Amino acid sequence: MTQMTMIEAIRDAHDVAMGRDERVVVFGEDVGYFGGVFRCTAGLQTKYGKTRCFDTPISELGIVGAGVGMAAYGLHPVIEIQFADYVYPAIDQIASEAARLRYRSAGDFTCPLVIRMPTGGGIFGGQTHSQSPEAFFTHVAGLKTVMPSNPQDAKGLLLAAIEDPDPVIFLEPKRLYNGPFDGHHEKPIVPWKKHELGDVKDGYYSTELGKAAIRRAGDDVTILAYGTMVYVAEAAVEEAGVDAEIIDLRTLLPLDLDTIQESVKKTGRCLVLHEATKTSGFGAELMSQVQESCFYHLEAPIVRVTGWDTPYPHAQEWDYFPGPGRVLDALHQMMES
Amino acid sequence: MTTTLPLSLSVPEPGCRPGDEPDFSDFVIPKAGEVERPPIDADPNDIRDMAFSIIRVLNAKGEAVGPWSGTLSSEELVVGLQHMMTLRIFDARMMNAQRQGKTSFYIQHLGEEAIACAFRKALRDDDMNFPTYRQAGLLIAGGYPLTEMMNQIYSNSQDPLHGRQLPIMYSSKEHGFFSISGNLGTQFMQAVGWAMASAISGDTRIAAGWIGDGSTAESDFHAALVFASTYKAPVALNIVNNQWAISTFQGIARGGVGTFAARGHGFGIPSVRVDGNDYLAVHAVAQWASERARAGLGPTLIEHVTYRAGGHSSSDDPSAYRAKEEGAAWPLGDPIDRLKKHLIAIGEWTEEKHTAAQEEITEAVITAQKEAESIGTLGAGKMPSPRDMFEGVYETMPPHLVRQRQEAGY
């Protein structure tokens, strides 16, 4: 075991995958010599050479299109989109190509491709370095969408994604890269070096896609969260003194409905929490799934706490970002109803 | 003094619309044999003029002339003629089948048969094409069974793609034919990625990307040229300029100046134009480009100059936007007529042999069609199972699709 940040865990997953399988190639903007703007691929070019880890032109559609061609050839590309906010020019290559290749060719060609993207807000990145576009991807048949919340999961899920025979969107909450973040931006963060989930197994292991993790067991209310919001939920629950069960979804698609159902049927209450905008967000899907499968067990309406339906603002970031205060209010309201 | 005149927008127009007399007098056609054949490692800067000329081998008398001739034996040329004839007969019968309601959609190649048929013969079996929907000649020249193509077109139970794809959007890895998307341009960038993968793997295989004149306006075209140039990818990048993107003439994508091939100059990519209706010229250029790719010299950009003699698809009526006589006036002629004339000129073919070949190929296509139709056509006979609709979205079916399949009753 080694105590790692999420960045180090992601880098380690690349290293392990590249060492195990020479079909794994890594590329993107600034990922080669420099090792990425967040340093997630640092040292890989020196270790594995320029043809397995390299810089690309600034063209997201080019990066993903090259990845689709390489995956069709038989390589396992792991590509980085520098910020999730930059992915839009590549949506055609992701939604109509990577996601559809196996289906439309009846398995003649497949696309084992991992597209990594630093995601989400909380670093004063303004609207083009803060977005949470997960719902764009969960809406596309043929993609899997993953968002880890800690170094242990980041490494295991990334290794599973690289080994997956289908394209995986791997969203990395950049606010968590250096330590868990509970939404109290005025307080210092706890570094991963001092957190149990920063204790990462050495060498190879993988964390199965499609399985949620229960971060806190409880009987009164179920909180469905992923990424940074897992820690916001923890902070709110601690303050609220409510016996909440916090589920870290980890994989949004395929969704671990079994774990969700079991929890909601036990607690009878469900709070859905995400950083992305509300309307048509992934929370809408979560509410529908819970309503369809747990309606007769519910004691209160399902509640959503999300980012507002505005572009991501710069100066007003902490008013936009769902913090423990909003979650706390929602929990109190739910428990009263 | 700064001018304050009102500005106006320039919108290009083709030279000829319905009711006009077709006029190709501005279209400069070099004589066959006139363009030099540079060594494959020529400095791109020294051959820039090739992006403004047209490589041609067959002259008006049907003779093969100049430095680009001689890449194929007379036996290979007879085979090439038969491939083009097969494609044309296949197209005619499938267009008719579409009119009869046996399928939803068809795209024919009328006038463009030489390009894919000849190009395929310059590639090795294990090279990979990333085609558009108008390169079925790659399959026919690559020996893909006609019945399989028809099963796909008819979406019957033997359709290799299980009824999931629009007709003619074939896929055959075995025959070096990447799954056709239908979204324009995406495959151009993927061809470069595949070629990069071959180079990363120390392989000897090369890729060929295909795009139409209209789709060169897509960002994928630009991205493909950037990546191909940067990484010297072993790829031949083909633009099929058939003059029309549905109803939009090629000047809308090209703008008023230069040629499509000349777009390669900014990337330092050797860029050439070839007479796309000249089987011999297309083959010679394809061979030159694939030799360059295989020798590690990187990409080549090829503009095939041709004319879409038919409609865009079975859903299109070109008489609504271009003169009916334009096809007949097209100065580069018909690819089948031209190769036939050449083979007769060199004593390898006769009118009698041509008539016999026509009958024989028609018979073979009809036989394949009967076989495919005995299985089923769209909506009649043996169809792919609705249960199969849920398969192959992922390698392993995730729980939500299992539930939805059950909900659907399968």
mmCIF file of N, CA, C and O in Angstrom, chain A residues 25 51 54-57 59 61-63 65-66 68-70 72-73 75 92-93 96-97 101-106 108-109 142-144 165-166 253-254 257, chain B residues 160-161 164-165 171-173 177-181 183 186 189-190 193-194 196-198 200-201 203 205 219-220 223 226-227 231 389 391-395 403:
data_model
loop_
_atom_site.group_PDB
_atom_site.id
_atom_site.type_symbol
_atom_site.label_atom_id
_atom_site.label_comp_id
_atom_site.label_asym_id
_atom_site.label_seq_id
_atom_site.Cartn_x
_atom_site.Cartn_y
_atom_site.Cartn_z
ATOM 1 N N VAL A 25 -2.016 2.726 -25.162
ATOM 2 C CA VAL A 25 -1.303 3.940 -25.569
ATOM 3 C C VAL A 25 -2.033 5.144 -24.976
ATOM 4 O O VAL A 25 -3.249 5.113 -24.788
ATOM 5 N N THR A 51 6.171 6.742 -28.609
ATOM 6 C CA THR A 51 5.077 6.216 -29.427
ATOM 7 C C THR A 51 3.959 5.635 -28.557
ATOM 8 O O THR A 51 2.901 5.287 -29.071
ATOM 9 N N PHE A 54 2.152 10.355 -25.925
ATOM 10 C CA PHE A 54 2.599 11.498 -26.730
ATOM 11 C C PHE A 54 1.610 12.660 -26.716
ATOM 12 O O PHE A 54 0.436 12.504 -26.389
ATOM 13 N N ASP A 55 2.158 13.822 -27.086
ATOM 14 C CA ASP A 55 1.363 15.047 -27.200
ATOM 15 C C ASP A 55 0.596 15.047 -28.514
ATOM 16 O O ASP A 55 1.065 14.504 -29.511
ATOM 17 N N THR A 56 -0.551 15.711 -28.504
ATOM 18 C CA THR A 56 -1.351 15.815 -29.732
ATOM 19 C C THR A 56 -1.619 17.277 -30.068
ATOM 20 O O THR A 56 -1.526 18.143 -29.200
ATOM 21 N N PRO A 57 -1.996 17.528 -31.319
ATOM 22 C CA PRO A 57 -2.508 18.860 -31.655
ATOM 23 C C PRO A 57 -3.763 19.164 -30.824
ATOM 24 O O PRO A 57 -4.423 18.249 -30.328
ATOM 25 N N SER A 59 -6.999 19.420 -30.799
ATOM 26 C CA SER A 59 -8.157 19.054 -31.602
ATOM 27 C C SER A 59 -8.844 17.889 -30.915
ATOM 28 O O SER A 59 -8.418 16.741 -31.044
ATOM 29 N N LEU A 61 -11.746 16.555 -31.462
ATOM 30 C CA LEU A 61 -12.314 15.562 -32.390
ATOM 31 C C LEU A 61 -11.198 14.742 -33.020
ATOM 32 O O LEU A 61 -11.353 13.551 -33.271
ATOM 33 N N GLY A 62 -10.050 15.363 -33.234
ATOM 34 C CA GLY A 62 -8.903 14.625 -33.774
ATOM 35 C C GLY A 62 -8.394 13.598 -32.785
ATOM 36 O O GLY A 62 -8.101 12.458 -33.143
ATOM 37 N N ILE A 63 -8.316 13.991 -31.518
ATOM 38 C CA ILE A 63 -7.825 13.073 -30.477
ATOM 39 C C ILE A 63 -8.766 11.866 -30.361
ATOM 40 O O ILE A 63 -8.333 10.716 -30.380
ATOM 41 N N GLY A 65 -11.116 10.907 -32.564
ATOM 42 C CA GLY A 65 -11.176 10.198 -33.852
ATOM 43 C C GLY A 65 -9.973 9.284 -34.040
ATOM 44 O O GLY A 65 -10.110 8.144 -34.496
ATOM 45 N N ALA A 66 -8.799 9.773 -33.667
ATOM 46 C CA ALA A 66 -7.599 8.927 -33.729
ATOM 47 C C ALA A 66 -7.768 7.736 -32.796
ATOM 48 O O ALA A 66 -7.423 6.598 -33.151
ATOM 49 N N VAL A 68 -10.541 6.279 -31.889
ATOM 50 C CA VAL A 68 -11.491 5.317 -32.466
ATOM 51 C C VAL A 68 -10.776 4.449 -33.513
ATOM 52 O O VAL A 68 -10.919 3.219 -33.530
ATOM 53 N N GLY A 69 -9.999 5.098 -34.374
ATOM 54 C CA GLY A 69 -9.254 4.351 -35.399
ATOM 55 C C GLY A 69 -8.261 3.382 -34.777
ATOM 56 O O GLY A 69 -8.126 2.235 -35.214
ATOM 57 N N MET A 70 -7.581 3.831 -33.734
ATOM 58 C CA MET A 70 -6.588 2.970 -33.064
ATOM 59 C C MET A 70 -7.265 1.800 -32.362
ATOM 60 O O MET A 70 -6.759 0.678 -32.385
ATOM 61 N N ALA A 72 -10.096 0.484 -33.212
ATOM 62 C CA ALA A 72 -10.561 -0.431 -34.263
ATOM 63 C C ALA A 72 -9.406 -1.287 -34.767
ATOM 64 O O ALA A 72 -9.594 -2.433 -35.168
ATOM 65 N N TYR A 73 -8.221 -0.720 -34.731
ATOM 66 C CA TYR A 73 -7.027 -1.477 -35.149
ATOM 67 C C TYR A 73 -6.726 -2.598 -34.154
ATOM 68 O O TYR A 73 -6.258 -3.662 -34.531
ATOM 69 N N LEU A 75 -5.568 -1.513 -30.687
ATOM 70 C CA LEU A 75 -4.910 -0.939 -29.512
ATOM 71 C C LEU A 75 -5.965 -0.593 -28.451
ATOM 72 O O LEU A 75 -7.166 -0.647 -28.716
ATOM 73 N N ASP A 92 -19.400 14.140 -31.795
ATOM 74 C CA ASP A 92 -19.740 13.308 -32.957
ATOM 75 C C ASP A 92 -18.920 12.018 -32.944
ATOM 76 O O ASP A 92 -19.462 10.921 -33.136
ATOM 77 N N GLN A 93 -17.615 12.161 -32.693
ATOM 78 C CA GLN A 93 -16.749 10.977 -32.662
ATOM 79 C C GLN A 93 -17.088 10.067 -31.473
ATOM 80 O O GLN A 93 -16.897 8.860 -31.544
ATOM 81 N N SER A 96 -21.579 9.150 -32.091
ATOM 82 C CA SER A 96 -21.966 8.467 -33.326
ATOM 83 C C SER A 96 -20.939 7.431 -33.777
ATOM 84 O O SER A 96 -21.231 6.624 -34.649
ATOM 85 N N GLU A 97 -19.747 7.479 -33.219
ATOM 86 C CA GLU A 97 -18.689 6.587 -33.690
ATOM 87 C C GLU A 97 -18.261 5.595 -32.605
ATOM 88 O O GLU A 97 -18.593 4.424 -32.692
ATOM 89 N N LEU A 101 -19.878 1.726 -32.712
ATOM 90 C CA LEU A 101 -19.094 0.878 -33.617
ATOM 91 C C LEU A 101 -19.407 -0.612 -33.461
ATOM 92 O O LEU A 101 -19.617 -1.315 -34.446
ATOM 93 N N ARG A 102 -19.441 -1.083 -32.221
ATOM 94 C CA ARG A 102 -19.732 -2.506 -32.004
ATOM 95 C C ARG A 102 -21.115 -2.858 -32.557
ATOM 96 O O ARG A 102 -21.280 -3.865 -33.250
ATOM 97 N N TYR A 103 -22.090 -2.016 -32.267
ATOM 98 C CA TYR A 103 -23.474 -2.309 -32.635
ATOM 99 C C TYR A 103 -23.638 -2.270 -34.145
ATOM 100 O O TYR A 103 -24.151 -3.198 -34.760
ATOM 101 N N ARG A 104 -23.179 -1.177 -34.757
ATOM 102 C CA ARG A 104 -23.473 -1.005 -36.179
ATOM 103 C C ARG A 104 -22.705 -1.986 -37.053
ATOM 104 O O ARG A 104 -23.121 -2.267 -38.183
ATOM 105 N N SER A 105 -21.559 -2.492 -36.562
ATOM 106 C CA SER A 105 -20.804 -3.465 -37.359
ATOM 107 C C SER A 105 -21.064 -4.887 -36.885
ATOM 108 O O SER A 105 -20.398 -5.811 -37.330
ATOM 109 N N ALA A 106 -22.024 -5.057 -35.991
ATOM 110 C CA ALA A 106 -22.355 -6.366 -35.413
ATOM 111 C C ALA A 106 -21.095 -7.058 -34.884
ATOM 112 O O ALA A 106 -20.863 -8.250 -35.115
ATOM 113 N N ASP A 108 -18.025 -6.621 -35.746
ATOM 114 C CA ASP A 108 -16.909 -6.737 -36.686
ATOM 115 C C ASP A 108 -15.757 -5.824 -36.233
ATOM 116 O O ASP A 108 -14.588 -6.189 -36.311
ATOM 117 N N PHE A 109 -16.117 -4.629 -35.775
ATOM 118 C CA PHE A 109 -15.146 -3.687 -35.206
ATOM 119 C C PHE A 109 -15.638 -3.299 -33.805
ATOM 120 O O PHE A 109 -16.845 -3.155 -33.595
ATOM 121 N N GLY A 142 -24.316 2.720 -25.635
ATOM 122 C CA GLY A 142 -23.022 2.216 -26.087
ATOM 123 C C GLY A 142 -21.852 2.747 -25.285
ATOM 124 O O GLY A 142 -20.741 2.252 -25.418
ATOM 125 N N LEU A 143 -22.104 3.765 -24.452
ATOM 126 C CA LEU A 143 -21.033 4.298 -23.598
ATOM 127 C C LEU A 143 -21.217 3.820 -22.164
ATOM 128 O O LEU A 143 -22.343 3.589 -21.727
ATOM 129 N N LYS A 144 -20.119 3.726 -21.447
ATOM 130 C CA LYS A 144 -20.176 3.578 -19.992
ATOM 131 C C LYS A 144 -19.613 4.865 -19.407
ATOM 132 O O LYS A 144 -18.702 5.461 -19.998
ATOM 133 N N PRO A 165 -14.025 -3.895 -22.800
ATOM 134 C CA PRO A 165 -14.056 -4.020 -24.259
ATOM 135 C C PRO A 165 -14.831 -2.913 -24.962
ATOM 136 O O PRO A 165 -14.879 -2.889 -26.195
ATOM 137 N N ASP A 166 -15.451 -2.000 -24.215
ATOM 138 C CA ASP A 166 -16.269 -0.939 -24.804
ATOM 139 C C ASP A 166 -15.777 0.432 -24.356
ATOM 140 O O ASP A 166 -15.040 0.540 -23.388
ATOM 141 N N LEU A 253 -23.345 4.752 -15.553
ATOM 142 C CA LEU A 253 -23.926 3.804 -16.499
ATOM 143 C C LEU A 253 -22.887 2.747 -16.833
ATOM 144 O O LEU A 253 -21.829 3.111 -17.271
ATOM 145 N N PRO A 254 -23.171 1.468 -16.610
ATOM 146 C CA PRO A 254 -24.406 0.912 -16.051
ATOM 147 C C PRO A 254 -24.572 1.291 -14.574
ATOM 148 O O PRO A 254 -23.617 1.264 -13.823
ATOM 149 N N LEU A 257 -28.494 -0.310 -9.807
ATOM 150 C CA LEU A 257 -29.853 -0.100 -9.301
ATOM 151 C C LEU A 257 -30.157 -0.982 -8.085
ATOM 152 O O LEU A 257 -30.917 -0.592 -7.210
ATOM 153 N N PRO B 160 -25.251 -9.509 -42.489
ATOM 154 C CA PRO B 160 -24.134 -9.615 -41.546
ATOM 155 C C PRO B 160 -24.218 -8.576 -40.428
ATOM 156 O O PRO B 160 -23.621 -8.752 -39.373
ATOM 157 N N LEU B 161 -24.954 -7.500 -40.644
ATOM 158 C CA LEU B 161 -25.062 -6.440 -39.635
ATOM 159 C C LEU B 161 -26.388 -6.507 -38.874
ATOM 160 O O LEU B 161 -26.778 -5.554 -38.192
ATOM 161 N N ARG B 164 -29.216 -3.773 -38.394
ATOM 162 C CA ARG B 164 -29.057 -2.585 -37.544
ATOM 163 C C ARG B 164 -28.689 -1.329 -38.337
ATOM 164 O O ARG B 164 -28.876 -0.221 -37.862
ATOM 165 N N GLN B 165 -28.122 -1.521 -39.507
ATOM 166 C CA GLN B 165 -27.582 -0.377 -40.243
ATOM 167 C C GLN B 165 -28.398 -0.087 -41.500
ATOM 168 O O GLN B 165 -28.965 -0.990 -42.120
ATOM 169 N N SER B 171 -19.899 -3.392 -43.566
ATOM 170 C CA SER B 171 -18.699 -3.486 -42.725
ATOM 171 C C SER B 171 -18.069 -4.836 -42.991
ATOM 172 O O SER B 171 -18.760 -5.856 -42.958
ATOM 173 N N SER B 172 -16.772 -4.864 -43.284
ATOM 174 C CA SER B 172 -16.082 -6.155 -43.376
ATOM 175 C C SER B 172 -14.600 -5.988 -43.081
ATOM 176 O O SER B 172 -13.830 -5.586 -43.938
ATOM 177 N N LYS B 173 -14.261 -6.282 -41.851
ATOM 178 C CA LYS B 173 -12.849 -6.202 -41.450
ATOM 179 C C LYS B 173 -12.016 -7.148 -42.319
ATOM 180 O O LYS B 173 -10.929 -6.794 -42.762
ATOM 181 N N PHE B 177 -12.506 -3.262 -44.993
ATOM 182 C CA PHE B 177 -13.566 -2.278 -45.238
ATOM 183 C C PHE B 177 -14.181 -1.901 -43.903
ATOM 184 O O PHE B 177 -14.962 -2.661 -43.318
ATOM 185 N N PHE B 178 -13.821 -0.720 -43.403
ATOM 186 C CA PHE B 178 -14.301 -0.277 -42.099
ATOM 187 C C PHE B 178 -15.794 0.035 -42.163
ATOM 188 O O PHE B 178 -16.285 0.543 -43.168
ATOM 189 N N SER B 179 -16.465 -0.240 -41.067
ATOM 190 C CA SER B 179 -17.897 0.038 -40.914
ATOM 191 C C SER B 179 -18.235 1.473 -41.335
ATOM 192 O O SER B 179 -17.679 2.433 -40.804
ATOM 193 N N ILE B 180 -19.172 1.599 -42.279
ATOM 194 C CA ILE B 180 -19.550 2.939 -42.752
ATOM 195 C C ILE B 180 -20.456 3.600 -41.721
ATOM 196 O O ILE B 180 -21.387 2.985 -41.202
ATOM 197 N N SER B 181 -20.185 4.866 -41.459
ATOM 198 C CA SER B 181 -20.936 5.574 -40.435
ATOM 199 C C SER B 181 -22.240 6.161 -40.967
ATOM 200 O O SER B 181 -23.307 5.962 -40.407
ATOM 201 N N ASN B 183 -22.468 9.352 -40.888
ATOM 202 C CA ASN B 183 -22.123 10.722 -40.487
ATOM 203 C C ASN B 183 -20.916 11.125 -41.327
ATOM 204 O O ASN B 183 -19.899 10.449 -41.302
ATOM 205 N N THR B 186 -16.351 11.619 -40.488
ATOM 206 C CA THR B 186 -15.761 11.053 -39.267
ATOM 207 C C THR B 186 -14.680 10.014 -39.571
ATOM 208 O O THR B 186 -13.692 9.914 -38.854
ATOM 209 N N MET B 189 -10.677 10.989 -40.158
ATOM 210 C CA MET B 189 -9.793 11.080 -38.989
ATOM 211 C C MET B 189 -9.486 9.689 -38.431
ATOM 212 O O MET B 189 -8.365 9.408 -37.998
ATOM 213 N N GLN B 190 -10.473 8.812 -38.465
ATOM 214 C CA GLN B 190 -10.255 7.453 -37.945
ATOM 215 C C GLN B 190 -9.234 6.694 -38.783
ATOM 216 O O GLN B 190 -8.452 5.898 -38.255
ATOM 217 N N GLY B 193 -5.988 7.616 -37.478
ATOM 218 C CA GLY B 193 -5.759 6.925 -36.204
ATOM 219 C C GLY B 193 -5.360 5.476 -36.412
ATOM 220 O O GLY B 193 -4.443 4.969 -35.760
ATOM 221 N N TRP B 194 -6.059 4.807 -37.334
ATOM 222 C CA TRP B 194 -5.733 3.391 -37.621
ATOM 223 C C TRP B 194 -4.304 3.292 -38.154
ATOM 224 O O TRP B 194 -3.529 2.419 -37.742
ATOM 225 N N MET B 196 -1.862 5.406 -37.634
ATOM 226 C CA MET B 196 -0.944 5.679 -36.522
ATOM 227 C C MET B 196 -0.754 4.419 -35.680
ATOM 228 O O MET B 196 0.360 4.107 -35.252
ATOM 229 N N ALA B 197 -1.854 3.691 -35.452
ATOM 230 C CA ALA B 197 -1.782 2.459 -34.655
ATOM 231 C C ALA B 197 -0.889 1.427 -35.341
ATOM 232 O O ALA B 197 -0.118 0.721 -34.688
ATOM 233 N N SER B 198 -0.990 1.354 -36.659
ATOM 234 C CA SER B 198 -0.157 0.409 -37.408
ATOM 235 C C SER B 198 1.317 0.778 -37.229
ATOM 236 O O SER B 198 2.179 -0.098 -37.031
ATOM 237 N N ILE B 200 2.597 2.591 -34.711
ATOM 238 C CA ILE B 200 2.953 2.367 -33.299
ATOM 239 C C ILE B 200 3.300 0.903 -33.074
ATOM 240 O O ILE B 200 4.219 0.566 -32.347
ATOM 241 N N SER B 201 2.552 0.025 -33.775
ATOM 242 C CA SER B 201 2.712 -1.421 -33.568
ATOM 243 C C SER B 201 3.838 -2.018 -34.406
ATOM 244 O O SER B 201 4.065 -3.226 -34.344
ATOM 245 N N ASP B 203 3.785 -2.458 -37.528
ATOM 246 C CA ASP B 203 3.101 -3.278 -38.535
ATOM 247 C C ASP B 203 3.546 -2.842 -39.938
ATOM 248 O O ASP B 203 4.311 -1.875 -40.084
ATOM 249 N N ARG B 205 0.997 -2.701 -42.397
ATOM 250 C CA ARG B 205 -0.266 -2.371 -43.058
ATOM 251 C C ARG B 205 -0.483 -0.859 -43.120
ATOM 252 O O ARG B 205 -0.012 -0.132 -42.260
ATOM 253 N N SER B 219 -14.808 19.616 -39.986
ATOM 254 C CA SER B 219 -13.572 19.755 -39.206
ATOM 255 C C SER B 219 -12.745 18.475 -39.203
ATOM 256 O O SER B 219 -11.530 18.520 -39.042
ATOM 257 N N ASP B 220 -13.409 17.336 -39.382
ATOM 258 C CA ASP B 220 -12.682 16.059 -39.398
ATOM 259 C C ASP B 220 -11.608 16.045 -40.490
ATOM 260 O O ASP B 220 -10.554 15.445 -40.324
ATOM 261 N N ALA B 223 -8.692 18.060 -39.176
ATOM 262 C CA ALA B 223 -8.023 17.309 -38.109
ATOM 263 C C ALA B 223 -7.212 16.153 -38.696
ATOM 264 O O ALA B 223 -6.081 15.890 -38.274
ATOM 265 N N VAL B 226 -4.028 17.454 -40.163
ATOM 266 C CA VAL B 226 -3.078 17.855 -39.105
ATOM 267 C C VAL B 226 -2.394 16.615 -38.517
ATOM 268 O O VAL B 226 -1.168 16.541 -38.451
ATOM 269 N N PHE B 227 -3.198 15.637 -38.108
ATOM 270 C CA PHE B 227 -2.623 14.443 -37.463
ATOM 271 C C PHE B 227 -1.761 13.649 -38.460
ATOM 272 O O PHE B 227 -0.690 13.171 -38.103
ATOM 273 N N TYR B 231 2.255 13.210 -37.542
ATOM 274 C CA TYR B 231 2.816 11.901 -37.176
ATOM 275 C C TYR B 231 3.266 11.095 -38.396
ATOM 276 O O TYR B 231 3.588 9.917 -38.269
ATOM 277 N N MET B 389 -32.081 -6.834 -31.456
ATOM 278 C CA MET B 389 -31.936 -5.379 -31.358
ATOM 279 C C MET B 389 -31.199 -4.969 -30.082
ATOM 280 O O MET B 389 -30.501 -3.964 -30.050
ATOM 281 N N GLU B 391 -28.929 -6.785 -28.511
ATOM 282 C CA GLU B 391 -27.591 -7.380 -28.416
ATOM 283 C C GLU B 391 -26.551 -6.427 -29.002
ATOM 284 O O GLU B 391 -26.846 -5.633 -29.884
ATOM 285 N N GLY B 392 -25.331 -6.582 -28.518
ATOM 286 C CA GLY B 392 -24.202 -5.911 -29.168
ATOM 287 C C GLY B 392 -24.106 -4.414 -28.929
ATOM 288 O O GLY B 392 -23.326 -3.740 -29.584
ATOM 289 N N VAL B 393 -24.932 -3.886 -28.020
ATOM 290 C CA VAL B 393 -24.732 -2.481 -27.627
ATOM 291 C C VAL B 393 -23.425 -2.400 -26.831
ATOM 292 O O VAL B 393 -22.620 -1.477 -27.001
ATOM 293 N N TYR B 394 -23.244 -3.410 -25.973
ATOM 294 C CA TYR B 394 -21.991 -3.615 -25.246
ATOM 295 C C TYR B 394 -21.619 -5.090 -25.435
ATOM 296 O O TYR B 394 -22.443 -5.883 -25.836
ATOM 297 N N GLU B 395 -20.388 -5.430 -25.105
ATOM 298 C CA GLU B 395 -20.020 -6.848 -25.214
ATOM 299 C C GLU B 395 -20.897 -7.694 -24.294
ATOM 300 O O GLU B 395 -21.416 -8.731 -24.692
ATOM 301 N N ARG B 403 -33.455 -5.670 -18.621
ATOM 302 C CA ARG B 403 -34.818 -5.325 -18.172
ATOM 303 C C ARG B 403 -35.668 -4.816 -19.344
ATOM 304 O O ARG B 403 -36.833 -5.179 -19.491
#
